[in-house]
Tab-separated table of C-alpha atoms in Angstrom:
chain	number	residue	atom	x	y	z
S	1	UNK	CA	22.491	8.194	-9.885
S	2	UNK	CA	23.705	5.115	-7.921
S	3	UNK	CA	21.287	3.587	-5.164
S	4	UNK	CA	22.711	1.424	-2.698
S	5	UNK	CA	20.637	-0.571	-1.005
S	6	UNK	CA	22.091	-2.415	2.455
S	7	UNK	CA	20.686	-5.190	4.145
S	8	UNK	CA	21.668	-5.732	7.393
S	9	UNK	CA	20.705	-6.895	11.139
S	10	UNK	CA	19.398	-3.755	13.223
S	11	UNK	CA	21.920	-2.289	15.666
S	12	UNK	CA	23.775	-0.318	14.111
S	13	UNK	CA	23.731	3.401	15.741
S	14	UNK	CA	22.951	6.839	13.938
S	15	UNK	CA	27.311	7.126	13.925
S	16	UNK	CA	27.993	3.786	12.074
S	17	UNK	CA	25.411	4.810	9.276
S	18	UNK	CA	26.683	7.904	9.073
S	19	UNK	CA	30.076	6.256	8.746
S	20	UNK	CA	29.424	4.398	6.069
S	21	UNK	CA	27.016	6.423	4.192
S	22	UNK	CA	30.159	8.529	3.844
S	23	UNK	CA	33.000	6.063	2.755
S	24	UNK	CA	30.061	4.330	0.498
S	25	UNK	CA	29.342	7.859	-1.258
S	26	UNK	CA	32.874	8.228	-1.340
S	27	UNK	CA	33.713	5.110	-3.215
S	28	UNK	CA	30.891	5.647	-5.518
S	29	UNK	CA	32.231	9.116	-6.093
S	30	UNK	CA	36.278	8.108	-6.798
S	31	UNK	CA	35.618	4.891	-8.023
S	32	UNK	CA	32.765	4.778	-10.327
S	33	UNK	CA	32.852	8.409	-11.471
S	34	UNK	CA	29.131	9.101	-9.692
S	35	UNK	CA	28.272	12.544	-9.247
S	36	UNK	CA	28.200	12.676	-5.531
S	37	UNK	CA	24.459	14.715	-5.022
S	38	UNK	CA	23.235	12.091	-7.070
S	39	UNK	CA	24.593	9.280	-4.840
S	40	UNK	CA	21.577	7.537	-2.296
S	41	UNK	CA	22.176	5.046	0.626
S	42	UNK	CA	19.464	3.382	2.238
S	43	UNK	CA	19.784	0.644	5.295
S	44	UNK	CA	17.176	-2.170	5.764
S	45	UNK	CA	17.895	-3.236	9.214
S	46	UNK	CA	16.129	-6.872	9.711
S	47	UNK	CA	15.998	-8.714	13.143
S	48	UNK	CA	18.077	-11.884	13.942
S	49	UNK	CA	14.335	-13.688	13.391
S	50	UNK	CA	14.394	-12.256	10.049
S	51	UNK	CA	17.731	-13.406	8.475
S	52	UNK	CA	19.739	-16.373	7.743
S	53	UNK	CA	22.319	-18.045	6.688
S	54	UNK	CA	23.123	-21.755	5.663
S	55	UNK	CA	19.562	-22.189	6.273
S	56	UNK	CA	19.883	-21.249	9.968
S	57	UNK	CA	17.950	-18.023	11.438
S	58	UNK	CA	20.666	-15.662	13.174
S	59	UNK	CA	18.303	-15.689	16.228
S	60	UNK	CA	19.334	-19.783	16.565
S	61	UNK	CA	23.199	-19.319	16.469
X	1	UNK	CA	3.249	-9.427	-12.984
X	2	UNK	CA	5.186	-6.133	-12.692
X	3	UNK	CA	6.381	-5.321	-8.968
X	4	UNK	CA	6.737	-1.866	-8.026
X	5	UNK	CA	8.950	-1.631	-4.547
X	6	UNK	CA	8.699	1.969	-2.689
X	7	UNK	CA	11.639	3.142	-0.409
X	8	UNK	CA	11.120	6.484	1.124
X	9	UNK	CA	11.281	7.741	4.547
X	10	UNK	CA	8.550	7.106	6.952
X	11	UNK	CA	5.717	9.517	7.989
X	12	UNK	CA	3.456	8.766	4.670
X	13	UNK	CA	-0.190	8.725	5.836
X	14	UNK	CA	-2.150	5.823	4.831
X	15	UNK	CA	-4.098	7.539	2.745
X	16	UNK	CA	-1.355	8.740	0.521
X	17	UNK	CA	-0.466	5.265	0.597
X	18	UNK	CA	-3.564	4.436	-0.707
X	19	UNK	CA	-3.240	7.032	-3.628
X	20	UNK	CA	-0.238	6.091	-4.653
X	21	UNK	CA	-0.718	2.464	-4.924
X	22	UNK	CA	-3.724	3.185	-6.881
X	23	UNK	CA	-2.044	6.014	-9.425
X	24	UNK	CA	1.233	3.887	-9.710
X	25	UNK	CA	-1.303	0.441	-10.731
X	26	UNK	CA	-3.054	2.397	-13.157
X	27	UNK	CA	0.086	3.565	-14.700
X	28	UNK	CA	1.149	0.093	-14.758
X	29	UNK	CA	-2.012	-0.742	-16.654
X	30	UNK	CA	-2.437	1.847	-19.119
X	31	UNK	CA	0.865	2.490	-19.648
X	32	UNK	CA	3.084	-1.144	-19.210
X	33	UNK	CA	-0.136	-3.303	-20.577
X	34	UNK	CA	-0.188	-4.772	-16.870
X	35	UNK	CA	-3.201	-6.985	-16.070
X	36	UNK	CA	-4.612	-4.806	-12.781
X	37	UNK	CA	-4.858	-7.507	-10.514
X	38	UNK	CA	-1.325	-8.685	-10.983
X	39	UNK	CA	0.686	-5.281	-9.743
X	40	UNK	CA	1.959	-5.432	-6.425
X	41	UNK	CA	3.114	-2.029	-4.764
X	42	UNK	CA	5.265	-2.457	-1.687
X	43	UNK	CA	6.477	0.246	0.120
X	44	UNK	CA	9.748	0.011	2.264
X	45	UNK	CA	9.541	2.825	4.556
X	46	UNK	CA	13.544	3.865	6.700
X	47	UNK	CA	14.298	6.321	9.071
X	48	UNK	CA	15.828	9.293	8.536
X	49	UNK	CA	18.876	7.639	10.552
X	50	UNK	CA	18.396	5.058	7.671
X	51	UNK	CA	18.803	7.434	4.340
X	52	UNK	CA	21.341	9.430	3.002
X	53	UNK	CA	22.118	11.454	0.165
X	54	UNK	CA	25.417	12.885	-1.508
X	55	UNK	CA	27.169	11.138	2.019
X	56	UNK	CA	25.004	12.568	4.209
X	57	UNK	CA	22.191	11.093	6.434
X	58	UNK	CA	18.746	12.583	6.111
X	59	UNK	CA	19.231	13.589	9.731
X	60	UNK	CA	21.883	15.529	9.737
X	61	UNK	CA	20.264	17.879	6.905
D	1	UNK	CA	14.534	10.865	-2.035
D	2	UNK	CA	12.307	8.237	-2.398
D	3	UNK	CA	13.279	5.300	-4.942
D	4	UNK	CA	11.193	3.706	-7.258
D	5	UNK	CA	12.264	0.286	-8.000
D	6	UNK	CA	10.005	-2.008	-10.701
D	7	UNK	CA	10.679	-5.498	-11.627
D	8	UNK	CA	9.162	-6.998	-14.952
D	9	UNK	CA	8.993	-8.680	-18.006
D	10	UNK	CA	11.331	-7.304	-20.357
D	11	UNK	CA	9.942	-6.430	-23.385
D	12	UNK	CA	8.435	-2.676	-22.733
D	13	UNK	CA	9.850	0.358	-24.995
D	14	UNK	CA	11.631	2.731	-24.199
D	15	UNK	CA	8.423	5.211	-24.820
D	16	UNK	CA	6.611	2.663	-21.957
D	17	UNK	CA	8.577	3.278	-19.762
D	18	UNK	CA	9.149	7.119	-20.657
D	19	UNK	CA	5.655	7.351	-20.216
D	20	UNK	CA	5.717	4.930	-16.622
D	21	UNK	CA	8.923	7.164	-15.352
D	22	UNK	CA	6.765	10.441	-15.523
D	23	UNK	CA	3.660	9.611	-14.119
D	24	UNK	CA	4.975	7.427	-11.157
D	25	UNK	CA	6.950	10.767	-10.489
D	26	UNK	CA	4.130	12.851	-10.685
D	27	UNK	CA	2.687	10.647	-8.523
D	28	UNK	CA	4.908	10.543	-5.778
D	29	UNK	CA	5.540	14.432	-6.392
D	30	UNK	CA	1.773	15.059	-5.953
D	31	UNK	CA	0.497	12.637	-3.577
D	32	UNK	CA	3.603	11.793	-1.322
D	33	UNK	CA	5.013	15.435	-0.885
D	34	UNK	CA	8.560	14.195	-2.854
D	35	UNK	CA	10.592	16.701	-4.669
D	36	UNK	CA	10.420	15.920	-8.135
D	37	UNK	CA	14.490	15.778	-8.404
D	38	UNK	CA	14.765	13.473	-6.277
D	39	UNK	CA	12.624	10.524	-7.044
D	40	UNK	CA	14.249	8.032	-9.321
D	41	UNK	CA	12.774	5.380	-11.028
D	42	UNK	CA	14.231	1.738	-12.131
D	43	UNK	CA	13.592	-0.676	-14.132
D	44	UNK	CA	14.735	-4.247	-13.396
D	45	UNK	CA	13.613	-6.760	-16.667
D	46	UNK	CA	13.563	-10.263	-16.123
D	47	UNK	CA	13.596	-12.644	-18.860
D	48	UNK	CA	10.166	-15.405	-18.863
D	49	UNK	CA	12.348	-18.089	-17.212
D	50	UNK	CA	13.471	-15.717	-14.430
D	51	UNK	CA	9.908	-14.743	-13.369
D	52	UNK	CA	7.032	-17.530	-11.763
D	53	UNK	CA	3.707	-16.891	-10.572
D	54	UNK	CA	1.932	-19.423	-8.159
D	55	UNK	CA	5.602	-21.704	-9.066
D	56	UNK	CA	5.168	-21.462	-12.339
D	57	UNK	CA	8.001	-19.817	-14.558
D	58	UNK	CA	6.158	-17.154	-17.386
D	59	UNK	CA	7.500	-18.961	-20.219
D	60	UNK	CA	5.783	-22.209	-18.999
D	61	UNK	CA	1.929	-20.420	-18.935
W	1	UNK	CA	26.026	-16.946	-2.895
W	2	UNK	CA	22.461	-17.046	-3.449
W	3	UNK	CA	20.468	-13.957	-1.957
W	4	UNK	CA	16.837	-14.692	-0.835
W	5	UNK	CA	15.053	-11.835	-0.240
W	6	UNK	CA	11.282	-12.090	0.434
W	7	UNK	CA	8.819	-9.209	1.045
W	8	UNK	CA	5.419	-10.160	2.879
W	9	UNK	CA	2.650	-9.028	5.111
W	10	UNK	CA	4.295	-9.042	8.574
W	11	UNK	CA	2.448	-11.480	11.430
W	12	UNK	CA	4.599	-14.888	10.570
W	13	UNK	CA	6.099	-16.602	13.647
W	14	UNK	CA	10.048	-17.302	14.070
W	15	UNK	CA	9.071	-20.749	13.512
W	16	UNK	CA	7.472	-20.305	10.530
W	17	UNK	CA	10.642	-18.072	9.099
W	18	UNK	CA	12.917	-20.968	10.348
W	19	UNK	CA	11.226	-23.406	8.572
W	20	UNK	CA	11.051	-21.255	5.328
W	21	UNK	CA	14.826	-20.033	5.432
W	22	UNK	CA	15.549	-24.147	5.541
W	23	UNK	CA	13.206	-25.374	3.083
W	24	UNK	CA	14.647	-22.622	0.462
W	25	UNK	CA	18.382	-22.713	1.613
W	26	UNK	CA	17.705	-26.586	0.510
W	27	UNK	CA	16.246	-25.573	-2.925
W	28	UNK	CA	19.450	-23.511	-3.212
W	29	UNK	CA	21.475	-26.232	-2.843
W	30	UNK	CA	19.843	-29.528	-3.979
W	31	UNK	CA	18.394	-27.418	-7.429
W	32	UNK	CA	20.824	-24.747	-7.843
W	33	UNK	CA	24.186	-26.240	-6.470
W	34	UNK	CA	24.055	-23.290	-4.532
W	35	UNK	CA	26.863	-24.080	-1.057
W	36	UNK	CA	24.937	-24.054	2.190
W	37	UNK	CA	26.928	-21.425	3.713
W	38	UNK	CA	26.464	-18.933	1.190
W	39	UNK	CA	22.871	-19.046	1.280
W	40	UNK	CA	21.137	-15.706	2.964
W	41	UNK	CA	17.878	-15.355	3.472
W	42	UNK	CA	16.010	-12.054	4.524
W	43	UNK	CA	12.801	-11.377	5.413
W	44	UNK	CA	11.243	-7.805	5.032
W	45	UNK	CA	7.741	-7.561	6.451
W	46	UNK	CA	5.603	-4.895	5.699
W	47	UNK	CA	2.027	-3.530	7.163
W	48	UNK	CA	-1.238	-3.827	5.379
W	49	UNK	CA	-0.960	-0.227	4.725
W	50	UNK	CA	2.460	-0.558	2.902
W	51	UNK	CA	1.297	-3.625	0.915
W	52	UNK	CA	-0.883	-3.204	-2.634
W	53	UNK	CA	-2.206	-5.423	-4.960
W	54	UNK	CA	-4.659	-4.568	-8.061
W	55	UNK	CA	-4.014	-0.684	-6.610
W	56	UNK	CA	-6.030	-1.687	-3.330
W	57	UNK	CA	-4.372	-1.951	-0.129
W	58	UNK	CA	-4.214	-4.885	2.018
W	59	UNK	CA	-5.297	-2.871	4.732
W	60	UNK	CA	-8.296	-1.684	2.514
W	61	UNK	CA	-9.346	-5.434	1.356
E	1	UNK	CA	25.700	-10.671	7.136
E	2	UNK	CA	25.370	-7.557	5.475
E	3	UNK	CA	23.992	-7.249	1.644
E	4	UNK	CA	25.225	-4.490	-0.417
E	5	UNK	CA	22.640	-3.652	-3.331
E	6	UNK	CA	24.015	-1.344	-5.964
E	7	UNK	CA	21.882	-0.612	-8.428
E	8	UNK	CA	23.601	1.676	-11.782
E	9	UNK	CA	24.152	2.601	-14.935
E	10	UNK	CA	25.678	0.150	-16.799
E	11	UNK	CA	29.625	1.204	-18.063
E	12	UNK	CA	31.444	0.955	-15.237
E	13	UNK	CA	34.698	-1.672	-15.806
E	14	UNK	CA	35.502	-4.830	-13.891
E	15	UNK	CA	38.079	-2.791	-12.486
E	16	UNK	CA	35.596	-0.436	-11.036
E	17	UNK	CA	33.384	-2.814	-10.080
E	18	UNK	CA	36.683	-4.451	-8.425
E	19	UNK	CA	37.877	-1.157	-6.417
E	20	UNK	CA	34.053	-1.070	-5.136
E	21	UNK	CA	33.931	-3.927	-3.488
E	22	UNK	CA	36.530	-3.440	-2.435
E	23	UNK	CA	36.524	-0.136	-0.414
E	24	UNK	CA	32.557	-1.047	0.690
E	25	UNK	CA	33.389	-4.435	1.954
E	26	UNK	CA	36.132	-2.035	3.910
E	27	UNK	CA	33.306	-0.124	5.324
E	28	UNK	CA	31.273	-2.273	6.154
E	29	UNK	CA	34.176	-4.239	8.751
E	30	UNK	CA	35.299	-1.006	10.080
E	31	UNK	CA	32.763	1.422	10.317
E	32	UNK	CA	30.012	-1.647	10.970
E	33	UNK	CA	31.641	-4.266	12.723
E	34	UNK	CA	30.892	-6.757	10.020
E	35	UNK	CA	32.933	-9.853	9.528
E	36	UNK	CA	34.156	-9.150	6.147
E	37	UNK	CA	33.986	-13.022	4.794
E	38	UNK	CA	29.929	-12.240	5.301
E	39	UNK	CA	29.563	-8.882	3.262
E	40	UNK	CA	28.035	-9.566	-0.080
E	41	UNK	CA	28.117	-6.693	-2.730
E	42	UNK	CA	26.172	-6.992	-6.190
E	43	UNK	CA	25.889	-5.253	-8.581
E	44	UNK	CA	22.765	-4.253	-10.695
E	45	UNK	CA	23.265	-2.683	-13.893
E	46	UNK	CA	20.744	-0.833	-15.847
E	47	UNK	CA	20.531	0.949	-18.949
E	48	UNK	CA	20.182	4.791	-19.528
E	49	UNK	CA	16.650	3.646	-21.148
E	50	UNK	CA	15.668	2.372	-17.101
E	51	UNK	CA	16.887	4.563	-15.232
E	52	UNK	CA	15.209	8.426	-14.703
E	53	UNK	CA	15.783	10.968	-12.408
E	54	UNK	CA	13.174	13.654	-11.614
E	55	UNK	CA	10.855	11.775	-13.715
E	56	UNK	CA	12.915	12.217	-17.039
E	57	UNK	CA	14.774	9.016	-18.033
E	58	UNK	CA	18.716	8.834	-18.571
E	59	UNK	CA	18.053	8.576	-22.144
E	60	UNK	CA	16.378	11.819	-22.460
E	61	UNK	CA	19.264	14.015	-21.031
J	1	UNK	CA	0.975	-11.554	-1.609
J	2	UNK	CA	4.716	-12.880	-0.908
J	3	UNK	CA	7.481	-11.707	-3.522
J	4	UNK	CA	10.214	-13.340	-3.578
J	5	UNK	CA	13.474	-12.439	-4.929
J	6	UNK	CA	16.444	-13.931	-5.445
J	7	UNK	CA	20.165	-12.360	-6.788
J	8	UNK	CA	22.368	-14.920	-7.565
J	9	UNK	CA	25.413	-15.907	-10.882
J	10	UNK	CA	23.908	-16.185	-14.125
J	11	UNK	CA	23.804	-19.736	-15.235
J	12	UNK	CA	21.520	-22.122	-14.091
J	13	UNK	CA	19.381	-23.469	-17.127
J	14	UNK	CA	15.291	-22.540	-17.171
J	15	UNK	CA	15.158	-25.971	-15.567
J	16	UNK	CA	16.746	-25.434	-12.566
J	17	UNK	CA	14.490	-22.048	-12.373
J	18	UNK	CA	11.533	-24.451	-12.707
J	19	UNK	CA	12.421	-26.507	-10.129
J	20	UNK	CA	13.281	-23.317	-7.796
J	21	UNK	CA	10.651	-21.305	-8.551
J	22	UNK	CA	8.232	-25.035	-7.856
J	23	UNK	CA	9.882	-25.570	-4.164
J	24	UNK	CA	10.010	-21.932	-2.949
J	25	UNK	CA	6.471	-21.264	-4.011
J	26	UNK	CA	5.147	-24.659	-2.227
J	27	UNK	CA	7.065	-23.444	0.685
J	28	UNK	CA	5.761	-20.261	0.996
J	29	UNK	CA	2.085	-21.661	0.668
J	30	UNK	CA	2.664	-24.938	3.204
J	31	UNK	CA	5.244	-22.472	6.022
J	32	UNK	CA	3.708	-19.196	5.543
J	33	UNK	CA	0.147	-19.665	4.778
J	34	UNK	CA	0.590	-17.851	1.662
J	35	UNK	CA	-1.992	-18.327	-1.403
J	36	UNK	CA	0.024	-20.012	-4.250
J	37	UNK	CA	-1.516	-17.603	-7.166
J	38	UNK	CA	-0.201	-15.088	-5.020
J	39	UNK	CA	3.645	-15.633	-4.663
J	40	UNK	CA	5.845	-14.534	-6.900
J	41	UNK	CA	9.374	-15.289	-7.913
J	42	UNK	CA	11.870	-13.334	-9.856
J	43	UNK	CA	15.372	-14.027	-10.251
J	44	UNK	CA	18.575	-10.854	-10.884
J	45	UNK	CA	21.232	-13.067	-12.798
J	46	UNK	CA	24.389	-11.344	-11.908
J	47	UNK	CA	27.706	-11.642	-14.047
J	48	UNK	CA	30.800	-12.973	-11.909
J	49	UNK	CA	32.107	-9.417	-12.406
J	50	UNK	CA	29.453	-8.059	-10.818
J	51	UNK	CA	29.157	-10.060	-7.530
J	52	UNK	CA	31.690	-10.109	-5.091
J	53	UNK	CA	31.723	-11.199	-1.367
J	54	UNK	CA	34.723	-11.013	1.193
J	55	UNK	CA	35.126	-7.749	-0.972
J	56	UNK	CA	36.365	-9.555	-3.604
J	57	UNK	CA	34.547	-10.148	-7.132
J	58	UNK	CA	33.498	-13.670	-7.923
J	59	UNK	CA	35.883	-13.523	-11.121
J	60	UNK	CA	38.934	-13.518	-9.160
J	61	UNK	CA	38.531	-16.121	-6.830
């Protein structure tokens, strides 16, 4: 019963996520032997105020 | 200082809110030997373009 | 599909958290309108030196 | 490659999430030997009615 | 900057683990446009005594 | 109420968690108005098998 969690900056549309809820599930499936019903993506899109990297908010680069 | 971290779609009421941060404390309590006023219930509520299961996106079911 | 994720000290049983599993599902079953199948419940246990409160690690209190 | 993720009330200012995601990407590398670059920090900011402590809201307090 | 959460049963290999990465870190370049030096993916492994489904843990099936 | 979480390779010593745990907390109090009592740290030690970025694992760079 995998749960994969992604973090990333908002955006993305309804396609992408669908996308890569589907190669993700996939993978989980062929590669870690997951039972693919049991298999749940979720997306926590953040604004560039709201993430950072090397210390710098994504809204400043 | 257990924390219990929610993610379901959005479109919970407050008030069920409310319930469940109550019911899920007290389970913490009685059950985990929690001190009350150290649970913290968060609840991280996606889209249904946001949340998928067996590869599929809750909006396409 | 909503997920259920709770970090704290480890330490609990396996009965504790038996016991936690069920009624946080009945829970979100009965006051969040979540088919019982699909809520799953986590447990992430941190060790005392992984876990602070007002910056100050568990095992130091 | 250090992930910082913090959950709070939402209402802070960019400036005040600037000056956090410096002051901890500096922890990370002055107490952990953590490498600036690989530092991310998110912020996830959640309502008064999706925030609990002691089973009562935030919204409710 | 995208995180990848995964949290699982423990028992998967490093292999696994490896093809995982792998194929999600694909994902997330093609399908989200994500510079693929920036995708994180961890791992989060549980055991079958924190971990239920339909309020029943792992353990118990 | 902040949480604050942080994934990163097992290792450090409970000293270095002091010291993190110390600066994120004062932080969070002095750039976010938080109450000290209030924040909470945990830290997800990861193996280098279980961490990968660039899609590959941290044990074979």
């Amino acid at each position: 019963m995998p749960l994969v969690q992604i973090t990333m900056l908002a955006g993305r549309t309804a396609d992408q996520k669908r996308k890569l809820a589907r190669r993700i599930t996939d993978a989980m499936v062929e590669d870690a032997g997951a039972k693919r019903e049991a298999v749940v993506v979720a997306f926590h899109e953040v604004s560039k105020e709201s993430y950072a990297s090397g210390g710098v908010l994504m809204a400043d680069k």
